[in-house]
Coordinates of C-alpha atoms in Angstrom, one line a residue:
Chain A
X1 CA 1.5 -19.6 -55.9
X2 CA 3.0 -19.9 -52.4
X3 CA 4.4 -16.3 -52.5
X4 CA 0.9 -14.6 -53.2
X5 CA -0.4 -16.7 -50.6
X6 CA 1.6 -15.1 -48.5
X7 CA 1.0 -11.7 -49.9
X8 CA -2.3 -12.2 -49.6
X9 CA -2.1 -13.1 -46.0
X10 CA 0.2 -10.6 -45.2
X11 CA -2.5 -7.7 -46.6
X12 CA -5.3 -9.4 -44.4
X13 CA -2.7 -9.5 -41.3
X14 CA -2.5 -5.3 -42.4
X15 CA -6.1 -4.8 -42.4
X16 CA -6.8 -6.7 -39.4
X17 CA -4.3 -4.1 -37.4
X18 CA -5.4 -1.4 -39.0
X19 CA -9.2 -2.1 -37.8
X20 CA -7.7 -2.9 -34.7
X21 CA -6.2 0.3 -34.2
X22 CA -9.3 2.5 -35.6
X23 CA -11.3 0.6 -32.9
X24 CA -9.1 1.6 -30.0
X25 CA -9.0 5.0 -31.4
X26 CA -12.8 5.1 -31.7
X27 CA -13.1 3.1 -27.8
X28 CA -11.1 5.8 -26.4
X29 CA -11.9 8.7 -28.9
X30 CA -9.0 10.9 -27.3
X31 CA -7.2 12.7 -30.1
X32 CA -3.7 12.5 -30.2
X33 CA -3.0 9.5 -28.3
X34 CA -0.6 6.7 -29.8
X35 CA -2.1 3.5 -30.1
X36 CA 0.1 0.5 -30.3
X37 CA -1.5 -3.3 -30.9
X38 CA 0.5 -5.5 -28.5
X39 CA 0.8 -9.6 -29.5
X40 CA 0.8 -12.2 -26.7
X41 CA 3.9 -13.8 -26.2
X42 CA 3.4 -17.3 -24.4
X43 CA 6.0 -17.2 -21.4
X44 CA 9.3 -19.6 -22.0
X45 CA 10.4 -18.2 -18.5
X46 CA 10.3 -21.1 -16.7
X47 CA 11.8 -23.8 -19.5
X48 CA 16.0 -23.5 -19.3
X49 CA 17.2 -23.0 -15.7
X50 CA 17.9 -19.9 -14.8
X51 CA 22.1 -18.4 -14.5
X52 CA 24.0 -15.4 -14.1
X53 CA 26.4 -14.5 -16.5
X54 CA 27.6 -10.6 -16.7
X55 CA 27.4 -8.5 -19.3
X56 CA 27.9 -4.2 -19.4
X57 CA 27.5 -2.0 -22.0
X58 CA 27.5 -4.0 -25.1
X59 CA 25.1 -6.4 -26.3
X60 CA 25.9 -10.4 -27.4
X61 CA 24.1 -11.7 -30.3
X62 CA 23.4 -15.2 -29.7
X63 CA 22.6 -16.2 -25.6
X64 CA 26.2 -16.3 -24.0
X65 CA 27.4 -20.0 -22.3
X66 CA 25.9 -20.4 -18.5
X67 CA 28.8 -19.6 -15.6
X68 CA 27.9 -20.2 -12.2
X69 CA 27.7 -17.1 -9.8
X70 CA 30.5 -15.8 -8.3
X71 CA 31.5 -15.5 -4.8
X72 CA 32.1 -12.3 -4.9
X73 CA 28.6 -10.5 -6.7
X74 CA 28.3 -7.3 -8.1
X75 CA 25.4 -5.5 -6.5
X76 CA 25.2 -2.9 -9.2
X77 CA 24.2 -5.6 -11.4
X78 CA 20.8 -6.5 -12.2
X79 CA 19.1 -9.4 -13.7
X80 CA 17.6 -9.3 -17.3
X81 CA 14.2 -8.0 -16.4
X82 CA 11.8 -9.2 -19.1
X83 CA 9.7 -11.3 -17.7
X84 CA 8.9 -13.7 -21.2
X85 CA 12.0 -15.5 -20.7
X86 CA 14.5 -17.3 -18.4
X87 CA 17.0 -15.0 -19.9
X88 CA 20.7 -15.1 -18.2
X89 CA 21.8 -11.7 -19.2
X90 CA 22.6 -10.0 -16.5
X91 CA 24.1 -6.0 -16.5
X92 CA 23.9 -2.0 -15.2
X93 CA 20.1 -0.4 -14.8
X94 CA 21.2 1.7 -17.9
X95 CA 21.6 -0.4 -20.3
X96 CA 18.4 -2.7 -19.7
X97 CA 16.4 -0.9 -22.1
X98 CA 18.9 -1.5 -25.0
X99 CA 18.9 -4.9 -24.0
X100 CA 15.2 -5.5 -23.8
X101 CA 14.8 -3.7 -27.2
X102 CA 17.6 -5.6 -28.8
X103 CA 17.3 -9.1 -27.7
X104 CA 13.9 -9.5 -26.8
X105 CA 12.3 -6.9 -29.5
X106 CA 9.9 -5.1 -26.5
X107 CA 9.0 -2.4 -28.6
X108 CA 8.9 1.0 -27.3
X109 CA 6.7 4.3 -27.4
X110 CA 7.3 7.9 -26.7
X111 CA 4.1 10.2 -25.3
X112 CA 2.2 10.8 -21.7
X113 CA -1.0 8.7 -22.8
X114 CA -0.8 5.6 -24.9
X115 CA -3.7 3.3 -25.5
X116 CA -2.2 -0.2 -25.1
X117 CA -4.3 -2.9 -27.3
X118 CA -3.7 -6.1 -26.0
X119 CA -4.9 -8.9 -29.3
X120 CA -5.9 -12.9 -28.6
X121 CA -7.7 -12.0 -25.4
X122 CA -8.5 -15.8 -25.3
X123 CA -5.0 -17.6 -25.6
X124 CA -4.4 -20.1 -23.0
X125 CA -2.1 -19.2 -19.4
X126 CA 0.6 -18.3 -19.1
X127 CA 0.6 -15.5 -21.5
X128 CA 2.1 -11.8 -22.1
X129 CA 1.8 -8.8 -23.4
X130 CA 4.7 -6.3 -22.7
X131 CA 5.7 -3.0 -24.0
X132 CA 7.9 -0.1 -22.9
X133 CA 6.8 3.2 -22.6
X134 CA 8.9 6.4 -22.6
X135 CA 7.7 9.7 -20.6
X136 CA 8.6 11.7 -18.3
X137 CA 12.1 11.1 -19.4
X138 CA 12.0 7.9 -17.5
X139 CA 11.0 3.8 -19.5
X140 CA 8.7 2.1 -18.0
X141 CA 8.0 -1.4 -18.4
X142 CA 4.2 -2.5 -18.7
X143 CA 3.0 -5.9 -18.8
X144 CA -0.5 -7.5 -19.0
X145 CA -0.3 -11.2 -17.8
X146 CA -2.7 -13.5 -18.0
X147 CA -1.6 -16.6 -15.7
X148 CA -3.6 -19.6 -13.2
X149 CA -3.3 -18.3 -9.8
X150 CA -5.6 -20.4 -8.8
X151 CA -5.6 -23.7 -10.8
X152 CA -8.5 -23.4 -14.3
X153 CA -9.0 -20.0 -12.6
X154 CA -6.9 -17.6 -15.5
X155 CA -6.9 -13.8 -14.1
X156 CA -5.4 -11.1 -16.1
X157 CA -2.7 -8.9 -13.8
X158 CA -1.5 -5.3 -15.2
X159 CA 1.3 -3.4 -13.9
X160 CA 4.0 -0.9 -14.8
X161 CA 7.5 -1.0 -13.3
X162 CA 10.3 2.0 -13.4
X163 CA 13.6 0.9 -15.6
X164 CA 14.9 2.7 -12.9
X165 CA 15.3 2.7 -8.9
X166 CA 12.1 2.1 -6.5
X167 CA 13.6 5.6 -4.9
X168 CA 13.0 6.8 -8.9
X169 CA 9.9 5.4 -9.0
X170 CA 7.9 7.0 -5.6
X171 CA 8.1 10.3 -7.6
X172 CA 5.9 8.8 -10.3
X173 CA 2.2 7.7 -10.3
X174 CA 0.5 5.2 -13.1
X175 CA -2.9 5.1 -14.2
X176 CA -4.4 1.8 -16.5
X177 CA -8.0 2.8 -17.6
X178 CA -10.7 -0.1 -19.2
X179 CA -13.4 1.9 -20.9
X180 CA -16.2 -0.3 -22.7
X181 CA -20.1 -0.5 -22.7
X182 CA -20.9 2.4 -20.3
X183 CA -18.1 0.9 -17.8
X184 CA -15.3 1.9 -16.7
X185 CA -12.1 0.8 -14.7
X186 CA -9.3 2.9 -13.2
X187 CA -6.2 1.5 -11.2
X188 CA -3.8 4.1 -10.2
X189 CA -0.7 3.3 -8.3
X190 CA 3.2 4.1 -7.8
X191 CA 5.1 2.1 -10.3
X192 CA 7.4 -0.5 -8.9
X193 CA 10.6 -0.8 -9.8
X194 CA 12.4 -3.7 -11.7
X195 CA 14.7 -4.1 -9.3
X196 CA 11.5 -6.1 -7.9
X197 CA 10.7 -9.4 -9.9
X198 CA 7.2 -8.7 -11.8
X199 CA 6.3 -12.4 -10.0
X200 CA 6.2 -11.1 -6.7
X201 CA 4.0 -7.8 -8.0
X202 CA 1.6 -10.0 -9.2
X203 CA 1.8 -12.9 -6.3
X204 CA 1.0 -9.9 -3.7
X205 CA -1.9 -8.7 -5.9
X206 CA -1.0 -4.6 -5.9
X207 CA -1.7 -4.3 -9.5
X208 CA -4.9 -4.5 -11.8
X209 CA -6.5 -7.5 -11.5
X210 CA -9.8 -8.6 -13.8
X211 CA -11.3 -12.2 -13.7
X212 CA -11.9 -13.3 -17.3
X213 CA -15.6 -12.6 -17.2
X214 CA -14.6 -8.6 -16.5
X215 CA -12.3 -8.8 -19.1
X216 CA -14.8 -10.4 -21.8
X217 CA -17.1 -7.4 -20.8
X218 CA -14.3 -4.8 -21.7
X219 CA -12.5 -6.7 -24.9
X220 CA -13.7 -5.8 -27.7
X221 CA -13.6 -9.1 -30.6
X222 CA -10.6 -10.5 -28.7
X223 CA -8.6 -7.4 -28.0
X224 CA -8.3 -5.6 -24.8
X225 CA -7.8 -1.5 -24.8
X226 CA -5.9 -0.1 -22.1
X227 CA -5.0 3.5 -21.8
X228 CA -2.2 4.5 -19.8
X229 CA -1.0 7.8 -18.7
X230 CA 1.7 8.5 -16.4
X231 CA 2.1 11.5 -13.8
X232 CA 4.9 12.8 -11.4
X233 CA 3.1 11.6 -7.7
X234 CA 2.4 15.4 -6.3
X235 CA -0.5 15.7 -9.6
X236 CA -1.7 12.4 -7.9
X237 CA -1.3 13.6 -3.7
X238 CA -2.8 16.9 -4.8
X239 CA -6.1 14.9 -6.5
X240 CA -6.2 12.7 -3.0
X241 CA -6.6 15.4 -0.9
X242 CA -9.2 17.3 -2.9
Chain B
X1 CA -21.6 -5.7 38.5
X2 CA -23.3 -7.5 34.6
X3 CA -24.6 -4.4 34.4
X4 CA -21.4 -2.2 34.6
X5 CA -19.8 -5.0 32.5
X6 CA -22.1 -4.2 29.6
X7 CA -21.7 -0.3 29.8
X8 CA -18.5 -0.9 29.8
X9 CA -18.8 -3.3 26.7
X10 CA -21.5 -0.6 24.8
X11 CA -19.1 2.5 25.7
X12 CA -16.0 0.8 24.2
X13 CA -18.5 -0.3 21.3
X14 CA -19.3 3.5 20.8
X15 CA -15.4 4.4 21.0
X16 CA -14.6 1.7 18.2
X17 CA -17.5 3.0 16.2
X18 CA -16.5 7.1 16.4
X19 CA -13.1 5.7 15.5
X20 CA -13.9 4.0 12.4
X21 CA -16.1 7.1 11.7
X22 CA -13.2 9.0 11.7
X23 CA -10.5 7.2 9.9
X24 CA -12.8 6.7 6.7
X25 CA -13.2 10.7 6.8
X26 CA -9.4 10.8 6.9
X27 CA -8.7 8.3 4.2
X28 CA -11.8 10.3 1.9
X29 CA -10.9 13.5 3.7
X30 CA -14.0 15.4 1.6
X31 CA -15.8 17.8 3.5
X32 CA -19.7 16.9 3.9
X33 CA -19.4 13.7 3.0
X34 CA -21.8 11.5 4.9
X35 CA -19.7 8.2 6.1
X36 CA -21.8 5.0 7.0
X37 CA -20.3 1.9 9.2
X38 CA -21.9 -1.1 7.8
X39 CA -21.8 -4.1 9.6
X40 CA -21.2 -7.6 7.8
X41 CA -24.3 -10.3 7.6
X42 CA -23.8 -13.9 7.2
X43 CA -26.0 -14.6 4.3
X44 CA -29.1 -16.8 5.1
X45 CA -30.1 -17.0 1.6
X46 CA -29.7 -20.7 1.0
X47 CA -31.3 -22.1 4.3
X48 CA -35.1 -22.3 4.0
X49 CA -36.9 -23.0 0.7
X50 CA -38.5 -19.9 -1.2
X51 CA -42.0 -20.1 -1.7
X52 CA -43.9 -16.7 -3.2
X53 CA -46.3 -14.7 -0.6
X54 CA -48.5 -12.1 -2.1
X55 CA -48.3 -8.7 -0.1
X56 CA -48.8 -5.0 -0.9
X57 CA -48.9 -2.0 0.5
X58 CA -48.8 -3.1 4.5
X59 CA -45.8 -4.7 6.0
X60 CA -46.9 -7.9 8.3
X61 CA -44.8 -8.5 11.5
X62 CA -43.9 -12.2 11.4
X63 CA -43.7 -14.6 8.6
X64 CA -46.5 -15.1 6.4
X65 CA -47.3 -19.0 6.2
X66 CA -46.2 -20.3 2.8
X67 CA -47.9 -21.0 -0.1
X68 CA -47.3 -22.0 -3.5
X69 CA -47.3 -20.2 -6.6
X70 CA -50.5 -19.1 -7.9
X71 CA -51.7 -20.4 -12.0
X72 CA -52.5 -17.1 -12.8
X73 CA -49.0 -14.5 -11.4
X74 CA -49.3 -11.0 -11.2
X75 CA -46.6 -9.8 -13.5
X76 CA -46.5 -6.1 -11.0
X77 CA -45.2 -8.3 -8.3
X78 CA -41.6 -7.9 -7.0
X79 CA -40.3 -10.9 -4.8
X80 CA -38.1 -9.3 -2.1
X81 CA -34.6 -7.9 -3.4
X82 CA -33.0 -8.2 0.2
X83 CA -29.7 -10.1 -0.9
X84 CA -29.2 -11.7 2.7
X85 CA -32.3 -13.7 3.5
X86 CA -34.8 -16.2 1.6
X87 CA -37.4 -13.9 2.4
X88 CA -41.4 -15.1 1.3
X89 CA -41.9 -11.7 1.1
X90 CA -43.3 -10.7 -2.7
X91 CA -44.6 -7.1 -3.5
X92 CA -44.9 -4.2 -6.1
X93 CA -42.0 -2.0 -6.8
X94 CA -42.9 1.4 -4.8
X95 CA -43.3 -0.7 -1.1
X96 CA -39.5 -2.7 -1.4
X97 CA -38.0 0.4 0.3
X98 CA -40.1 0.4 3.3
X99 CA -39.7 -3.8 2.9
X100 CA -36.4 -3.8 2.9
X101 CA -36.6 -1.1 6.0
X102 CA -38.8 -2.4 8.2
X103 CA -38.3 -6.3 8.0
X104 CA -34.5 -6.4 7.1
X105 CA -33.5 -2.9 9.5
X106 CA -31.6 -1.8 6.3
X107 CA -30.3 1.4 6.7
X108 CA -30.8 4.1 4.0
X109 CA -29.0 7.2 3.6
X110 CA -29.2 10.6 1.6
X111 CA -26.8 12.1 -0.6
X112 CA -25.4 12.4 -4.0
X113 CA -21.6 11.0 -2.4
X114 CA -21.2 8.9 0.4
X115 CA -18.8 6.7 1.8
X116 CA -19.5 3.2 3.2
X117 CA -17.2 1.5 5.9
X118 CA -17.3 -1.8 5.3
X119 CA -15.9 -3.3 8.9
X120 CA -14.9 -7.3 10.2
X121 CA -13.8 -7.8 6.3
X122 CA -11.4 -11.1 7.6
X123 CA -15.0 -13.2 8.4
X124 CA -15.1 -15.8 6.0
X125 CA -17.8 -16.4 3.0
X126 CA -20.5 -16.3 2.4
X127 CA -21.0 -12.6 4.1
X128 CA -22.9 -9.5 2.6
X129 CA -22.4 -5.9 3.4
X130 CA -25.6 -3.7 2.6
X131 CA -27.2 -0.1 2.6
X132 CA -30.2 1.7 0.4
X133 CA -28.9 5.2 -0.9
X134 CA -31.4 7.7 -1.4
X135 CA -30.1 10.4 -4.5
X136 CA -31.4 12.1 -7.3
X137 CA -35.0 11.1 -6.5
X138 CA -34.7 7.6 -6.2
X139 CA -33.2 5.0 -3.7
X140 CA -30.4 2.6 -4.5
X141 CA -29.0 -0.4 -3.0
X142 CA -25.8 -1.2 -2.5
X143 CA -24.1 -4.5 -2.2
X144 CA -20.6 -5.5 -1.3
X145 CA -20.3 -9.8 -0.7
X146 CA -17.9 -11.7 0.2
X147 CA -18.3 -15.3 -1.8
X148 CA -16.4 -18.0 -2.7
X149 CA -16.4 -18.1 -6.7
X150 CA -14.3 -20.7 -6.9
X151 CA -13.7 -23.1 -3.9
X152 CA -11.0 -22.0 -1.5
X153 CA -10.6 -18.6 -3.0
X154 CA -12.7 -15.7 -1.4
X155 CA -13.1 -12.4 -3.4
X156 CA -15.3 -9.4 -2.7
X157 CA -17.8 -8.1 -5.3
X158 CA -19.9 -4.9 -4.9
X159 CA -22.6 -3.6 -7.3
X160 CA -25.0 -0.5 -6.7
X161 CA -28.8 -1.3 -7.9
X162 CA -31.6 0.6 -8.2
X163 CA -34.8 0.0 -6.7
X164 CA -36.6 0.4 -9.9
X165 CA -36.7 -0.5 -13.1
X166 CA -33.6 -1.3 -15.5
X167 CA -35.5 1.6 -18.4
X168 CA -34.8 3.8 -14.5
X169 CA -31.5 2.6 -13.9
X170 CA -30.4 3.4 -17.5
X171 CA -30.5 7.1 -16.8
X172 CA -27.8 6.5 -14.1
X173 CA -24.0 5.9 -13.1
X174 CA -22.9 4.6 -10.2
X175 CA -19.0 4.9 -9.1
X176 CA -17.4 2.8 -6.9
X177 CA -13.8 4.0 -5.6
X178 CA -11.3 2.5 -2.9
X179 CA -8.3 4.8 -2.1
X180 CA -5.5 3.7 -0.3
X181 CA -1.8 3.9 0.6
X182 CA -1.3 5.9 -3.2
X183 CA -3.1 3.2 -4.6
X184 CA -6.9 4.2 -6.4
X185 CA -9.1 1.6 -7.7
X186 CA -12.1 3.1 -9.6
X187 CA -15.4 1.2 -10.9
X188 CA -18.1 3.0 -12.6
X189 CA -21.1 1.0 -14.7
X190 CA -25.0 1.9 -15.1
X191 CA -26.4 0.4 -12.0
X192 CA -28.5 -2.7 -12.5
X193 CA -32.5 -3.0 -11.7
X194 CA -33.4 -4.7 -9.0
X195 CA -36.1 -6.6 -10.8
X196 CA -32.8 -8.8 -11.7
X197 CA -31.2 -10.8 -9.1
X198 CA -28.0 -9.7 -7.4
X199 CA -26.5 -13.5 -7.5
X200 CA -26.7 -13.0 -11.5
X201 CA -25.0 -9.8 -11.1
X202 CA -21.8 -11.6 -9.3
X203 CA -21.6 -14.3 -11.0
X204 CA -21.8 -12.3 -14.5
X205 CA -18.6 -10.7 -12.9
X206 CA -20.3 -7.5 -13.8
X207 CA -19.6 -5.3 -10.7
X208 CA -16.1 -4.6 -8.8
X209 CA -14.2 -7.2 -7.9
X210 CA -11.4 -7.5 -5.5
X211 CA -8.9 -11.2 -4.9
X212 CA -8.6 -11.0 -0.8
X213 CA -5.2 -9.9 -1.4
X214 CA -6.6 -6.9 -3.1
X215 CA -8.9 -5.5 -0.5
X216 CA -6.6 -6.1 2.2
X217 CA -4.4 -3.5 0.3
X218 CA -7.3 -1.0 0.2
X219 CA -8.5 -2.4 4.0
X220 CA -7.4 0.0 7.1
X221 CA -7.9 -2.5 10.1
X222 CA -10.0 -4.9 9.0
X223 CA -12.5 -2.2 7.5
X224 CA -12.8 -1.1 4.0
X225 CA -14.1 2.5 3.1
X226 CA -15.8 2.4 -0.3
X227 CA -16.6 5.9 -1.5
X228 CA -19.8 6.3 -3.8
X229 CA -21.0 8.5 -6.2
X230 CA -23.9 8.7 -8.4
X231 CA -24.8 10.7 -11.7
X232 CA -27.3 10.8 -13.5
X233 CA -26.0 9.2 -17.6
X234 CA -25.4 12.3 -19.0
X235 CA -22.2 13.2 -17.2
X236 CA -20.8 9.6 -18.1
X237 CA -20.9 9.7 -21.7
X238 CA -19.8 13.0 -22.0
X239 CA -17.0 12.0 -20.3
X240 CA -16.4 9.2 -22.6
X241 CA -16.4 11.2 -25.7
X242 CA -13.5 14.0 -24.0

């Protein structure tokens, strides 16, 4: 009885993303581009404290014992950049995106325009969606946050950061569309890079910000459509000067 | 000697002026664009107690003496739309231009794109930025407001309406669109009637909203250059379905 209960659920869970994905399909109408549903993810980040402990090329399977820093820190090092979790990894730039797809399961799509379709619109702060997106033969890391900047004020913050230097990501230019109702909202910017902590993109404000009564107007039952397209920065200098 | 002083004063007025003039061409850098300074307005609104004045076609100089609603309201009148003051003033539709002209000295301006200068953006809330914009055969009004949503936290919000009817404003889009520093911020919606009231507007959160953090990003010395367009409805959706 328990197992086609959860048959049962599991085919309703299946239908509920496949009308998901038809709807951002039909909200954006743009043939060809790759929609992918995005779940929240409620951030752990600031539950364990927070330690360095080096790793390179290969990945550990369970979450290695805390050392404290050492005196003498490699600066070629960086931090584990996924901003769900207080997670101590630390290693090279190249090999972030194995360990984001690996150990944190941030799932990862190929194509110039994705539509990104952000579910459970209404789950409490602090809460994430993440996924990484692969174009221009660069990753980028996007992430829609919803957090209380200003105490029972929840705000949702998009960015999208270069897996890569900020040098690496000047040449680059990021564009997050809303598209609902006969409205519209674009936020085009450079991508920072995650050498930067996504905290501080977000603390500054230099990202797309919507109060939760813009967001209602654009989600559609719940979920929230994004489109994203990426561009090398002289497409975007060119359109400036125009 | 008081004299020279306030030449002096009026000529460096005029320099600061021609200079604002020409930084928001640089940052829009669009040839024939028509680029307005607008000057902030603290926001009287709250201080003296509405009361309905009947008035048609023919403006009066000072301020009618109040009186209180009639039984029987004529359902053709339009209470005045100007944003910044608790005006007694009450009217039909075609006479709020020469309304808002005459008794509030708002500026109006022709063209299909122009670009408004919002200066002195640091002055704290409540303050309203405002202009009529004549296009495509009718006049709009544009509002840009600095409030205080929630206590302590200052955002700016700016909606374009039209001085008509909402069945009028249907055929239209408005776009909004700050460009800064490699950083774009685009809003486009059908503009709202100004039969409604602009406070419901803001506090529906259906217009553009910037966090102070935001617009400083977008401001260039304390001034922010909004550049507008409008289209008639046609253009948007066509877009929509590309």
């Amino acid at each position: 009885m328990l197992f086609f209960t959860q048959c049962f659920g599991a085919v309703l869970d299946l239908i509920h993303l496949r009308f998901q994905h038809y709807k951002a399909k039909r909200v954006f109408s743009a043939a060809g581009q790759l929609v992918c549903v995005v779940n929240p993810t409620h951030s752990l980040k600031y539950a364990p404290t927070r330690c360095a402990v080096t790793q390179t090329s290969t990945e550990q399977g369970g979450l290695p014992p805390c050392h404290h820093h050492e005196a003498v820190h490699d600066p070629q090092l960086v931090p584990c950049t996924c901003p769900l979790f207080s997670c101590p990894w630390e290693g090279h730039l190249e090999v972030v995106v194995s360990h984001l797809r690996q150990t944190h399961r941030i799932n990862i799509l190929q194509g110039a325009e994705i539509v990104f379709l952000a579910t459970d619109m209404h789950l409490p702060a602090p809460t994430d969606w993440i996924i990484m997106h692969s174009c221009l033969g660069h990753q980028f890391l996007l992430v829609l946050r919803k957090q209380e900047k200003y105490k029972g004020h929840p705000q949702f913050f998009a960015t999208m950061m270069l897996i890569g230097t900020q040098t690496q990501a000047d040449n680059f230019t990021y564009r997050l569309e809303l598209n609902r109702n006969q409205r519209r909202l674009k936020w085009e910017a450079t991508p920072r890079s995650v050498l930067e902590c996504v905290d501080s993109v977000i603390s500054d404000g230099d990202c797309l910000v919507l109060n939760t009564s813009l967001a209602q107007l654009f989600a559609d039952n719940g979920s929230l459509a994004i489109g994203i397209a990426i561009t090398t920065s002289k497409v975007h200098n060119s359109e400036a000067e125009i």
